[in-house]
Amino acid sequence: KIVEQRLYQSFSELKRNETEFRYLAHHDPLTGLPNKIQFIKDMSENIQSYGMMAIMIIDLDGFKVVNDTLGHSEGDKLLIQVSRRLSDLVDEENCLARQGGDEFLICLNLTSLDEIQLEAEKLLGGLSKPYVVGGRIFDITATIGISIYPLHGDTPEILIKNADAAMYVAKDAGKNRFYLFEERLMQNI
């Protein structure tokens, strides 16, 4: 009877571990958001059903200051706050993920360039409100690079790469803004 109980406990523990490992393989352990692997998987499954969608890479401006002044554990608290804000700002039918570091990915099912602009402005406004970390107030902003399916690519990887290129243009232009990918960016690579 004792052997049966121990076997049952071991089996239950293995099942719990398997479930946890499966979750961690597709989610960011800090924020609980899907990770880049899951984001690409979700996009790959749904890309053909969208007429137009925007891929956004969001990079935090000033995040390094928090890490450098308060340490990485406080920086992690800021990332959790940012992920919660993004979850509130992004509708449930759209995809949100943490790419890593202080970068987040969003896939929006939209129908026009005007909608994409309005969504980017909404995200910038929502993310630029002050954050309280370690008892101090930080004004952290964000920079967003955007690519559009099918205009700028037909695979998640190409769309993410193009949004990343656009994000670096926005950073170079002064941060706290968004930039839409243009083909001429790829000529410089």
N, CA and C atoms as an extended XYZ file, in Angstrom:
567
Properties=species:S:1:pos:R:3:atomname:S:1:resname:S:1:resid:I:1 pbc="F F F"
N         0.825       -1.204        0.000 N   LYS     1
C         0.000        0.000        0.000 CA  LYS     1
C         0.866        1.265        0.000 C   LYS     1
N         1.923        1.265        0.799 N   ILE     2
C         2.829        2.412        0.863 CA  ILE     2
C         3.536        2.605       -0.469 C   ILE     2
N         3.931        1.502       -1.092 N   VAL     3
C         4.592        1.576       -2.396 CA  VAL     3
C         3.645        2.174       -3.422 C   VAL     3
N         2.384        1.765       -3.387 N   GLU     4
C         1.380        2.313       -4.311 CA  GLU     4
C         1.214        3.809       -4.109 C   GLU     4
N         1.163        4.245       -2.865 N   GLN     5
C         0.996        5.672       -2.568 CA  GLN     5
C         2.195        6.468       -3.079 C   GLN     5
N         3.405        5.952       -2.865 N   ARG     6
C         4.601        6.649       -3.325 CA  ARG     6
C         4.652        6.697       -4.844 C   ARG     6
N         4.268        5.597       -5.484 N   LEU     7
C         4.213        5.594       -6.944 CA  LEU     7
C         3.198        6.617       -7.447 C   LEU     7
N         2.044        6.652       -6.818 N   TYR     8
C         1.009        7.607       -7.208 CA  TYR     8
C         1.513        9.042       -7.011 C   TYR     8
N         2.179        9.316       -5.871 N   GLN     9
C         2.716       10.651       -5.604 CA  GLN     9
C         3.788       11.013       -6.635 C   GLN     9
N         4.652       10.057       -6.943 N   SER    10
C         5.701       10.310       -7.940 CA  SER    10
C         5.091       10.584       -9.305 C   SER    10
N         4.105        9.797       -9.665 N   PHE    11
C         3.438        9.995      -10.954 CA  PHE    11
C         2.748       11.357      -10.999 C   PHE    11
N         2.077       11.746       -9.921 N   SER    12
C         1.406       13.045       -9.858 CA  SER    12
C         2.418       14.184       -9.973 C   SER    12
N         3.550       14.028       -9.305 N   GLU    13
C         4.593       15.046       -9.375 CA  GLU    13
C         5.172       15.159      -10.782 C   GLU    13
N         5.377       14.025      -11.434 N   LEU    14
C         5.855       14.037      -12.816 CA  LEU    14
C         4.876       14.762      -13.730 C   LEU    14
N         3.589       14.500      -13.560 N   LYS    15
C         2.556       15.164      -14.377 CA  LYS    15
C         2.559       16.672      -14.133 C   LYS    15
N         2.682       17.086      -12.859 N   ARG    16
C         2.737       18.520      -12.542 CA  ARG    16
C         3.969       19.152      -13.186 C   ARG    16
N         5.116       18.474      -13.076 N   ASN    17
C         6.347       18.992      -13.678 CA  ASN    17
C         6.226       19.096      -15.188 C   ASN    17
N         5.627       18.094      -15.805 N   GLU    18
C         5.450       18.117      -17.261 CA  GLU    18
C         4.574       19.287      -17.683 C   GLU    18
N         3.498       19.517      -16.948 N   THR    19
C         2.616       20.640      -17.243 CA  THR    19
C         3.358       21.964      -17.073 C   THR    19
N         4.143       22.076      -16.010 N   GLU    20
C         4.902       23.300      -15.760 CA  GLU    20
C         5.959       23.514      -16.848 C   GLU    20
N         6.666       22.470      -17.233 N   PHE    21
C         7.677       22.595      -18.288 CA  PHE    21
C         7.047       22.997      -19.612 C   PHE    21
N         5.901       22.417      -19.916 N   ARG    22
C         5.203       22.761      -21.150 CA  ARG    22
C         4.798       24.237      -21.135 C   ARG    22
N         4.312       24.705      -19.998 N   TYR    23
C         3.925       26.115      -19.854 CA  TYR    23
C         5.154       27.021      -20.037 C   TYR    23
N         6.249       26.689      -19.339 N   LEU    24
C         7.450       27.521      -19.397 CA  LEU    24
C         8.100       27.529      -20.778 C   LEU    24
N         7.888       26.493      -21.550 N   ALA    25
C         8.441       26.453      -22.907 CA  ALA    25
C         7.781       27.485      -23.815 C   ALA    25
N         6.584       27.928      -23.445 N   HIS    26
C         5.826       28.837      -24.311 CA  HIS    26
C         5.439       30.158      -23.644 C   HIS    26
N         5.900       30.349      -22.405 N   HIS    27
C         5.552       31.574      -21.678 CA  HIS    27
C         6.776       32.156      -20.988 C   HIS    27
N         6.727       33.457      -20.825 N   ASP    28
C         7.773       34.153      -20.102 CA  ASP    28
C         7.556       33.932      -18.601 C   ASP    28
N         8.550       33.403      -17.897 N   PRO    29
C         8.349       33.089      -16.479 CA  PRO    29
C         8.149       34.321      -15.600 C   PRO    29
N         8.658       35.483      -16.006 N   LEU    30
C         8.521       36.690      -15.196 CA  LEU    30
C         7.126       37.299      -15.300 C   LEU    30
N         6.666       37.501      -16.528 N   THR    31
C         5.406       38.221      -16.741 CA  THR    31
C         4.203       37.302      -16.935 C   THR    31
N         4.458       36.049      -17.272 N   GLY    32
C         3.363       35.131      -17.578 CA  GLY    32
C         2.817       35.302      -18.985 C   GLY    32
N         3.339       36.259      -19.725 N   LEU    33
C         2.897       36.455      -21.109 CA  LEU    33
C         3.460       35.335      -21.986 C   LEU    33
N         2.827       35.090      -23.123 N   PRO    34
C         3.443       34.170      -24.083 CA  PRO    34
C         4.842       34.681      -24.441 C   PRO    34
N         5.733       33.770      -24.814 N   ASN    35
C         7.067       34.172      -25.252 CA  ASN    35
C         7.099       34.258      -26.777 C   ASN    35
N         8.257       34.568      -27.330 N   LYS    36
C         8.391       34.738      -28.778 CA  LYS    36
C         8.050       33.449      -29.521 C   LYS    36
N         8.433       32.307      -28.965 N   ILE    37
C         8.124       31.021      -29.607 CA  ILE    37
C         6.619       30.851      -29.762 C   ILE    37
N         5.871       31.120      -28.704 N   GLN    38
C         4.417       30.985      -28.755 CA  GLN    38
C         3.809       32.039      -29.668 C   GLN    38
N         4.352       33.246      -29.642 N   PHE    39
C         3.874       34.332      -30.499 CA  PHE    39
C         3.981       33.934      -31.972 C   PHE    39
N         5.142       33.422      -32.360 N   ILE    40
C         5.348       32.996      -33.752 CA  ILE    40
C         4.418       31.833      -34.094 C   ILE    40
N         4.249       30.911      -33.178 N   LYS    41
C         3.345       29.776      -33.408 CA  LYS    41
C         1.910       30.270      -33.627 C   LYS    41
N         1.454       31.165      -32.765 N   ASP    42
C         0.095       31.709      -32.907 CA  ASP    42
C        -0.063       32.468      -34.221 C   ASP    42
N         0.941       33.275      -34.569 N   MET    43
C         0.872       34.015      -35.827 CA  MET    43
C         0.851       33.068      -37.019 C   MET    43
N         1.695       32.049      -36.981 N   SER    44
C         1.767       31.093      -38.091 CA  SER    44
C         0.430       30.400      -38.316 C   SER    44
N        -0.262       30.092      -37.229 N   GLU    45
C        -1.553       29.412      -37.331 CA  GLU    45
C        -2.649       30.327      -37.870 C   GLU    45
N        -2.521       31.633      -37.623 N   ASN    46
C        -3.608       32.562      -37.953 CA  ASN    46
C        -3.320       33.517      -39.097 C   ASN    46
N        -2.100       33.528      -39.600 N   ILE    47
C        -1.690       34.563      -40.547 CA  ILE    47
C        -2.550       34.580      -41.815 C   ILE    47
N        -2.934       33.428      -42.315 N   GLN    48
C        -3.709       33.387      -43.558 CA  GLN    48
C        -5.143       33.876      -43.385 C   GLN    48
N        -5.651       33.862      -42.151 N   SER    49
C        -7.042       34.271      -41.943 CA  SER    49
C        -7.193       35.785      -41.784 C   SER    49
N        -6.070       36.510      -41.666 N   TYR    50
C        -6.145       37.959      -41.521 CA  TYR    50
C        -5.993       38.641      -42.864 C   TYR    50
N        -6.801       39.673      -43.090 N   GLY    51
C        -6.642       40.471      -44.293 CA  GLY    51
C        -5.453       41.402      -44.134 C   GLY    51
N        -5.391       42.078      -42.999 N   MET    52
C        -4.283       42.971      -42.682 CA  MET    52
C        -4.032       42.855      -41.190 C   MET    52
N        -2.768       42.816      -40.832 N   MET    53
C        -2.439       42.861      -39.416 CA  MET    53
C        -1.134       43.608      -39.233 C   MET    53
N        -0.982       44.176      -38.066 N   ALA    54
C         0.227       44.915      -37.738 CA  ALA    54
C         1.013       44.132      -36.696 C   ALA    54
N         2.303       44.061      -36.912 N   ILE    55
C         3.223       43.501      -35.932 CA  ILE    55
C         3.967       44.679      -35.328 C   ILE    55
N         3.947       44.758      -34.007 N   MET    56
C         4.626       45.848      -33.317 CA  MET    56
C         5.669       45.273      -32.370 C   MET    56
N         6.830       45.876      -32.397 N   ILE    57
C         7.851       45.605      -31.381 CA  ILE    57
C         7.928       46.854      -30.518 C   ILE    57
N         7.754       46.646      -29.226 N   ILE    58
C         7.801       47.745      -28.268 CA  ILE    58
C         9.063       47.591      -27.437 C   ILE    58
N         9.868       48.632      -27.424 N   ASP    59
C        11.091       48.648      -26.626 CA  ASP    59
C        10.971       49.797      -25.624 C   ASP    59
N        11.285       49.521      -24.364 N   LEU    60
C        11.159       50.542      -23.330 CA  LEU    60
C        12.342       51.502      -23.376 C   LEU    60
N        12.040       52.786      -23.305 N   ASP    61
C        13.060       53.836      -23.250 CA  ASP    61
C        13.338       54.128      -21.777 C   ASP    61
N        14.568       54.052      -21.376 N   GLY    62
C        14.921       54.382      -19.995 CA  GLY    62
C        14.886       53.208      -19.042 C   GLY    62
N        14.631       52.033      -19.540 N   PHE    63
C        14.584       50.854      -18.666 CA  PHE    63
C        15.940       50.598      -18.004 C   PHE    63
N        17.004       50.838      -18.729 N   LYS    64
C        18.357       50.601      -18.220 CA  LYS    64
C        18.624       51.425      -16.957 C   LYS    64
N        18.047       52.607      -16.880 N   VAL    65
C        18.230       53.471      -15.708 CA  VAL    65
C        17.683       52.788      -14.455 C   VAL    65
N        16.530       52.156      -14.583 N   VAL    66
C        15.941       51.463      -13.439 CA  VAL    66
C        16.841       50.308      -13.013 C   VAL    66
N        17.277       49.500      -13.958 N   ASN    67
C        18.167       48.379      -13.637 CA  ASN    67
C        19.471       48.871      -13.000 C   ASN    67
N        20.040       49.944      -13.566 N   ASP    68
C        21.329       50.438      -13.079 CA  ASP    68
C        21.227       51.103      -11.705 C   ASP    68
N        20.128       51.787      -11.428 N   THR    69
C        20.011       52.508      -10.155 CA  THR    69
C        19.403       51.658       -9.042 C   THR    69
N        18.460       50.790       -9.371 N   LEU    70
C        17.768       50.022       -8.336 CA  LEU    70
C        18.069       48.527       -8.360 C   LEU    70
N        18.669       48.046       -9.425 N   GLY    71
C        18.983       46.626       -9.530 CA  GLY    71
C        17.972       45.868      -10.377 C   GLY    71
N        18.364       44.668      -10.748 N   HIS    72
C        17.551       43.863      -11.657 CA  HIS    72
C        16.225       43.404      -11.042 C   HIS    72
N        16.181       43.186       -9.739 N   SER    73
C        14.913       42.739       -9.144 CA  SER    73
C        13.857       43.837       -9.247 C   SER    73
N        14.276       45.089       -9.095 N   GLU    74
C        13.326       46.199       -9.259 CA  GLU    74
C        12.990       46.393      -10.738 C   GLU    74
N        13.980       46.173      -11.607 N   GLY    75
C        13.709       46.217      -13.043 CA  GLY    75
C        12.677       45.176      -13.431 C   GLY    75
N        12.756       44.002      -12.818 N   ASP    76
C        11.753       42.961      -13.068 CA  ASP    76
C        10.360       43.422      -12.647 C   ASP    76
N        10.285       44.136      -11.524 N   LYS    77
C         8.980       44.657      -11.070 CA  LYS    77
C         8.413       45.643      -12.091 C   LYS    77
N         9.288       46.447      -12.675 N   LEU    78
C         8.840       47.375      -13.720 CA  LEU    78
C         8.318       46.607      -14.935 C   LEU    78
N         9.032       45.561      -15.344 N   LEU    79
C         8.580       44.763      -16.492 CA  LEU    79
C         7.219       44.137      -16.231 C   LEU    79
N         6.970       43.721      -15.014 N   ILE    80
C         5.655       43.167      -14.662 CA  ILE    80
C         4.587       44.252      -14.776 C   ILE    80
N         4.889       45.463      -14.298 N   GLN    81
C         3.933       46.572      -14.421 CA  GLN    81
C         3.646       46.883      -15.893 C   GLN    81
N         4.693       46.910      -16.703 N   VAL    82
C         4.527       47.189      -18.131 CA  VAL    82
C         3.670       46.111      -18.775 C   VAL    82
N         3.923       44.854      -18.454 N   SER    83
C         3.142       43.762      -19.061 CA  SER    83
C         1.674       43.866      -18.666 C   SER    83
N         1.400       44.288      -17.446 N   ARG    84
C        -0.003       44.467      -17.016 CA  ARG    84
C        -0.666       45.611      -17.778 C   ARG    84
N         0.075       46.703      -17.945 N   ARG    85
C        -0.475       47.827      -18.711 CA  ARG    85
C        -0.764       47.419      -20.142 C   ARG    85
N         0.189       46.717      -20.742 N   LEU    86
C        -0.017       46.275      -22.119 CA  LEU    86
C        -1.217       45.336      -22.209 C   LEU    86
N        -1.358       44.452      -21.249 N   SER    87
C        -2.511       43.529      -21.243 CA  SER    87
C        -3.820       44.302      -21.185 C   SER    87
N        -3.831       45.414      -20.439 N   ASP    88
C        -5.032       46.251      -20.369 CA  ASP    88
C        -5.259       47.023      -21.664 C   ASP    88
N        -4.183       47.389      -22.365 N   LEU    89
C        -4.293       48.204      -23.573 CA  LEU    89
C        -4.584       47.401      -24.838 C   LEU    89
N        -4.196       46.127      -24.844 N   VAL    90
C        -4.336       45.295      -26.042 CA  VAL    90
C        -5.582       44.432      -25.900 C   VAL    90
N        -6.462       44.499      -26.899 N   ASP    91
C        -7.688       43.704      -26.872 CA  ASP    91
C        -7.372       42.209      -26.868 C   ASP    91
N        -8.254       41.423      -26.284 N   GLU    92
C        -8.031       39.985      -26.127 CA  GLU    92
C        -7.873       39.230      -27.445 C   GLU    92
N        -8.504       39.712      -28.522 N   GLU    93
C        -8.390       38.989      -29.796 CA  GLU    93
C        -7.044       39.207      -30.479 C   GLU    93
N        -6.231       40.098      -29.938 N   ASN    94
C        -4.897       40.343      -30.468 CA  ASN    94
C        -3.858       39.599      -29.633 C   ASN    94
N        -2.662       39.432      -30.184 N   CYS    95
C        -1.602       38.684      -29.500 CA  CYS    95
C        -0.624       39.646      -28.834 C   CYS    95
N        -0.244       39.317      -27.617 N   LEU    96
C         0.751       40.069      -26.866 CA  LEU    96
C         1.758       39.068      -26.322 C   LEU    96
N         3.050       39.394      -26.407 N   ALA    97
C         4.092       38.496      -25.904 CA  ALA    97
C         5.283       39.323      -25.435 C   ALA    97
N         6.090       38.703      -24.594 N   ARG    98
C         7.372       39.318      -24.225 CA  ARG    98
C         8.444       38.639      -25.055 C   ARG    98
N         9.167       39.447      -25.819 N   GLN    99
C        10.228       38.909      -26.664 CA  GLN    99
C        11.470       38.599      -25.834 C   GLN    99
N        11.700       39.380      -24.817 N   GLY   100
C        12.868       39.219      -23.965 CA  GLY   100
C        13.360       40.586      -23.555 C   GLY   100
N        14.162       40.648      -22.499 N   GLY   101
C        14.657       41.930      -22.025 CA  GLY   101
C        13.510       42.892      -21.795 C   GLY   101
N        13.611       44.063      -22.381 N   ASP   102
C        12.541       45.059      -22.242 CA  ASP   102
C        11.779       45.247      -23.549 C   ASP   102
N        11.671       44.160      -24.327 N   GLU   103
C        10.938       44.209      -25.600 CA  GLU   103
C         9.705       43.315      -25.553 C   GLU   103
N         8.634       43.857      -26.117 N   PHE   104
C         7.364       43.151      -26.191 CA  PHE   104
C         6.903       43.105      -27.642 C   PHE   104
N         6.126       42.097      -27.976 N   LEU   105
C         5.575       41.919      -29.322 CA  LEU   105
C         4.060       41.981      -29.264 C   LEU   105
N         3.478       42.615      -30.272 N   ILE   106
C         2.019       42.669      -30.386 CA  ILE   106
C         1.646       42.382      -31.833 C   ILE   106
N         0.616       41.591      -32.015 N   CYS   107
C         0.042       41.335      -33.327 CA  CYS   107
C        -1.401       41.813      -33.276 C   CYS   107
N        -1.728       42.800      -34.106 N   LEU   108
C        -3.056       43.404      -34.115 CA  LEU   108
C        -3.765       43.115      -35.420 C   LEU   108
N        -4.970       42.650      -35.320 N   ASN   109
C        -5.809       42.427      -36.490 CA  ASN   109
C        -6.534       43.734      -36.776 C   ASN   109
N        -6.043       44.478      -37.769 N   LEU   110
C        -6.591       45.797      -38.081 CA  LEU   110
C        -6.927       45.881      -39.564 C   LEU   110
N        -7.679       46.907      -39.914 N   THR   111
C        -8.127       47.009      -41.304 CA  THR   111
C        -7.587       48.218      -42.062 C   THR   111
N        -6.927       49.139      -41.359 N   SER   112
C        -6.438       50.326      -42.074 CA  SER   112
C        -5.191       50.891      -41.397 C   SER   112
N        -4.459       51.691      -42.151 N   LEU   113
C        -3.284       52.361      -41.598 CA  LEU   113
C        -3.681       53.344      -40.504 C   LEU   113
N        -4.848       53.967      -40.648 N   ASP   114
C        -5.327       54.891      -39.613 CA  ASP   114
C        -5.533       54.158      -38.290 C   ASP   114
N        -6.103       52.958      -38.347 N   GLU   115
C        -6.294       52.161      -37.130 CA  GLU   115
C        -4.962       51.821      -36.484 C   GLU   115
N        -3.976       51.488      -37.300 N   ILE   116
C        -2.655       51.140      -36.778 CA  ILE   116
C        -2.045       52.345      -36.069 C   ILE   116
N        -2.160       53.518      -36.686 N   GLN   117
C        -1.637       54.735      -36.074 CA  GLN   117
C        -2.335       55.022      -34.749 C   GLN   117
N        -3.663       54.922      -34.717 N   LEU   118
C        -4.410       55.168      -33.480 CA  LEU   118
C        -4.004       54.190      -32.384 C   LEU   118
N        -3.822       52.930      -32.750 N   GLU   119
C        -3.423       51.915      -31.777 CA  GLU   119
C        -2.021       52.207      -31.232 C   GLU   119
N        -1.097       52.590      -32.103 N   ALA   120
C         0.270       52.918      -31.663 CA  ALA   120
C         0.255       54.126      -30.727 C   ALA   120
N        -0.529       55.133      -31.052 N   GLU   121
C        -0.625       56.317      -30.192 CA  GLU   121
C        -1.233       55.962      -28.838 C   GLU   121
N        -2.239       55.082      -28.839 N   LYS   122
C        -2.855       54.631      -27.589 CA  LYS   122
C        -1.822       53.901      -26.722 C   LYS   122
N        -1.025       53.034      -27.339 N   LEU   123
C        -0.001       52.292      -26.599 CA  LEU   123
C         1.055       53.240      -26.026 C   LEU   123
N         1.531       54.174      -26.849 N   LEU   124
C         2.539       55.125      -26.365 CA  LEU   124
C         2.005       55.937      -25.194 C   LEU   124
N         0.764       56.404      -25.303 N   GLY   125
C         0.164       57.183      -24.217 CA  GLY   125
C        -0.003       56.368      -22.945 C   GLY   125
N        -0.476       55.146      -23.084 N   GLY   126
C        -0.690       54.297      -21.915 CA  GLY   126
C         0.598       53.887      -21.230 C   GLY   126
N         1.626       53.664      -22.016 N   LEU   127
C         2.902       53.232      -21.439 CA  LEU   127
C         3.711       54.381      -20.845 C   LEU   127
N         3.419       55.617      -21.241 N   SER   128
C         4.236       56.749      -20.789 CA  SER   128
C         3.780       57.330      -19.450 C   SER   128
N         2.713       56.798      -18.880 N   LYS   129
C         2.304       57.263      -17.548 CA  LYS   129
C         3.357       56.797      -16.541 C   LYS   129
N         3.609       57.597      -15.490 N   PRO   130
C         4.682       57.257      -14.534 CA  PRO   130
C         4.494       55.877      -13.878 C   PRO   130
N         5.628       55.281      -13.545 N   TYR   131
C         5.680       53.999      -12.850 CA  TYR   131
C         6.319       54.226      -11.480 C   TYR   131
N         5.835       53.518      -10.473 N   VAL   132
C         6.448       53.557       -9.153 CA  VAL   132
C         7.190       52.240       -8.953 C   VAL   132
N         8.501       52.358       -8.771 N   VAL   133
C         9.352       51.190       -8.584 CA  VAL   133
C        10.320       51.496       -7.448 C   VAL   133
N        10.363       50.609       -6.470 N   GLY   134
C        11.288       50.806       -5.349 CA  GLY   134
C        11.044       52.111       -4.619 C   GLY   134
N         9.780       52.547       -4.552 N   GLY   135
C         9.440       53.783       -3.872 CA  GLY   135
C         9.780       55.044       -4.644 C   GLY   135
N        10.255       54.883       -5.873 N   ARG   136
C        10.605       56.037       -6.703 CA  ARG   136
C         9.721       56.068       -7.940 C   ARG   136
N         9.505       57.272       -8.452 N   ILE   137
C         8.691       57.450       -9.655 CA  ILE   137
C         9.614       57.528      -10.861 C   ILE   137
N         9.283       56.737      -11.885 N   PHE   138
C        10.065       56.727      -13.119 CA  PHE   138
C         9.155       57.059      -14.297 C   PHE   138
N         9.639       57.955      -15.145 N   ASP   139
C         8.949       58.269      -16.388 CA  ASP   139
C         9.593       57.428      -17.486 C   ASP   139
N         9.000       56.298      -17.766 N   ILE   140
C         9.490       55.380      -18.786 CA  ILE   140
C         8.579       55.526      -19.997 C   ILE   140
N         9.173       55.679      -21.154 N   THR   141
C         8.393       55.748      -22.381 CA  THR   141
C         8.713       54.517      -23.221 C   THR   141
N         8.139       54.458      -24.390 N   ALA   142
C         8.359       53.313      -25.271 CA  ALA   142
C         8.572       53.788      -26.699 C   ALA   142
N         9.240       52.947      -27.452 N   THR   143
C         9.424       53.170      -28.882 CA  THR   143
C         8.875       51.945      -29.590 C   THR   143
N         8.145       52.181      -30.686 N   ILE   144
C         7.462       51.092      -31.372 CA  ILE   144
C         7.865       51.044      -32.845 C   ILE   144
N         8.234       49.862      -33.288 N   GLY   145
C         8.458       49.608      -34.707 CA  GLY   145
C         7.308       48.760      -35.222 C   GLY   145
N         6.837       49.063      -36.423 N   ILE   146
C         5.640       48.410      -36.951 CA  ILE   146
C         5.898       47.876      -38.357 C   ILE   146
N         5.447       46.666      -38.592 N   SER   147
C         5.380       46.131      -39.956 CA  SER   147
C         3.965       45.610      -40.170 C   SER   147
N         3.583       45.514      -41.438 N   ILE   148
C         2.194       45.154      -41.766 CA  ILE   148
C         2.179       43.929      -42.672 C   ILE   148
N         1.326       42.976      -42.294 N   TYR   149
C         1.053       41.815      -43.147 CA  TYR   149
C        -0.109       42.176      -44.052 C   TYR   149
N        -0.050       41.920      -45.315 N   PRO   150
C         0.981       41.249      -46.107 CA  PRO   150
C         1.958       42.217      -46.788 C   PRO   150
N         1.825       43.494      -46.498 N   LEU   151
C         2.625       44.519      -47.174 CA  LEU   151
C         4.136       44.365      -46.962 C   LEU   151
N         4.543       44.021      -45.754 N   HIS   152
C         5.968       43.989      -45.413 CA  HIS   152
C         6.514       42.587      -45.164 C   HIS   152
N         5.750       41.580      -45.509 N   GLY   153
C         6.216       40.212      -45.324 CA  GLY   153
C         5.055       39.260      -45.161 C   GLY   153
N         5.369       37.978      -45.367 N   ASP   154
C         4.295       36.986      -45.279 CA  ASP   154
C         4.574       35.880      -44.268 C   ASP   154
N         5.648       36.041      -43.476 N   THR   155
C         5.914       35.091      -42.399 CA  THR   155
C         6.135       35.878      -41.105 C   THR   155
N         5.850       35.264      -39.974 N   PRO   156
C         6.073       35.956      -38.698 CA  PRO   156
C         7.517       36.429      -38.535 C   PRO   156
N         8.470       35.601      -38.942 N   GLU   157
C         9.874       35.961      -38.765 CA  GLU   157
C        10.253       37.205      -39.563 C   GLU   157
N         9.804       37.292      -40.807 N   ILE   158
C        10.102       38.467      -41.639 CA  ILE   158
C         9.411       39.706      -41.075 C   ILE   158
N         8.175       39.548      -40.656 N   LEU   159
C         7.432       40.683      -40.094 CA  LEU   159
C         8.073       41.198      -38.809 C   LEU   159
N         8.539       40.295      -37.964 N   ILE   160
C         9.214       40.704      -36.727 CA  ILE   160
C        10.530       41.407      -37.052 C   ILE   160
N        11.285       40.855      -37.990 N   LYS   161
C        12.561       41.468      -38.396 CA  LYS   161
C        12.321       42.880      -38.936 C   LYS   161
N        11.288       43.053      -39.750 N   ASN   162
C        11.003       44.363      -40.325 CA  ASN   162
C        10.494       45.350      -39.273 C   ASN   162
N         9.696       44.876      -38.343 N   ALA   163
C         9.242       45.745      -37.242 CA  ALA   163
C        10.431       46.169      -36.388 C   ALA   163
N        11.379       45.260      -36.198 N   ASP   164
C        12.586       45.568      -35.430 CA  ASP   164
C        13.407       46.655      -36.128 C   ASP   164
N        13.557       46.556      -37.434 N   ALA   165
C        14.281       47.579      -38.199 CA  ALA   165
C        13.596       48.935      -38.050 C   ALA   165
N        12.267       48.938      -38.105 N   ALA   166
C        11.510       50.185      -37.955 CA  ALA   166
C        11.669       50.758      -36.541 C   ALA   166
N        11.731       49.877      -35.547 N   MET   167
C        11.888       50.337      -34.169 CA  MET   167
C        13.223       51.055      -33.986 C   MET   167
N        14.279       50.561      -34.618 N   TYR   168
C        15.585       51.223      -34.498 CA  TYR   168
C        15.581       52.588      -35.183 C   TYR   168
N        14.833       52.735      -36.250 N   VAL   169
C        14.700       54.051      -36.891 CA  VAL   169
C        13.994       55.011      -35.934 C   VAL   169
N        12.941       54.535      -35.286 N   ALA   170
C        12.211       55.372      -34.325 CA  ALA   170
C        13.115       55.764      -33.155 C   ALA   170
N        13.928       54.825      -32.660 N   LYS   171
C        14.868       55.131      -31.560 CA  LYS   171
C        15.853       56.219      -31.993 C   LYS   171
N        16.381       56.070      -33.206 N   ASP   172
C        17.343       57.055      -33.710 CA  ASP   172
C        16.711       58.432      -33.889 C   ASP   172
N        15.392       58.463      -34.114 N   ALA   173
C        14.682       59.728      -34.321 CA  ALA   173
C        14.301       60.401      -33.001 C   ALA   173
N        14.576       59.757      -31.872 N   GLY   174
C        14.334       60.431      -30.608 CA  GLY   174
C        13.515       59.680      -29.585 C   GLY   174
N        13.144       58.466      -29.839 N   LYS   175
C        12.410       57.627      -28.888 CA  LYS   175
C        10.999       58.167      -28.623 C   LYS   175
N        10.236       57.422      -27.808 N   ASN   176
C         8.854       57.758      -27.460 CA  ASN   176
C         8.023       58.076      -28.700 C   ASN   176
N         8.154       57.218      -29.697 N   ARG   177
C         7.427       57.385      -30.957 CA  ARG   177
C         7.302       56.034      -31.636 C   ARG   177
N         6.602       56.018      -32.736 N   PHE   178
C         6.498       54.788      -33.529 CA  PHE   178
C         6.938       55.090      -34.944 C   PHE   178
N         7.314       54.022      -35.635 N   TYR   179
C         7.746       54.161      -37.017 CA  TYR   179
C         7.256       52.952      -37.793 C   TYR   179
N         6.719       53.190      -38.957 N   LEU   180
C         6.232       52.139      -39.832 CA  LEU   180
C         7.344       51.725      -40.793 C   LEU   180
N         7.563       50.431      -40.913 N   PHE   181
C         8.604       49.884      -41.771 CA  PHE   181
C         8.466       50.397      -43.203 C   PHE   181
N         9.610       50.629      -43.842 N   GLU   182
C         9.678       50.980      -45.255 CA  GLU   182
C        10.724       50.087      -45.913 C   GLU   182
N        10.492       49.715      -47.135 N   GLU   183
C        11.421       48.825      -47.857 CA  GLU   183
C        12.839       49.396      -47.929 C   GLU   183
N        12.969       50.691      -47.988 N   ARG   184
C        14.294       51.302      -48.109 CA  ARG   184
C        15.179       50.987      -46.897 C   ARG   184
N        14.578       50.624      -45.759 N   LEU   185
C        15.366       50.264      -44.582 CA  LEU   185
C        16.220       49.040      -44.848 C   LEU   185
N        15.726       48.129      -45.649 N   MET   186
C        16.444       46.874      -45.918 CA  MET   186
C        17.621       47.079      -46.872 C   MET   186
N        17.619       48.178      -47.602 N   GLN   187
C        18.727       48.461      -48.512 CA  GLN   187
C        19.994       48.832      -47.750 C   GLN   187
N        19.831       49.273      -46.510 N   ASN   188
C        20.977       49.697      -45.692 CA  ASN   188
C        21.590       48.536      -44.918 C   ASN   188
N        20.984       47.365      -44.990 N   ILE   189
C        21.476       46.217      -44.213 CA  ILE   189
C        22.448       45.399      -45.032 C   ILE   189
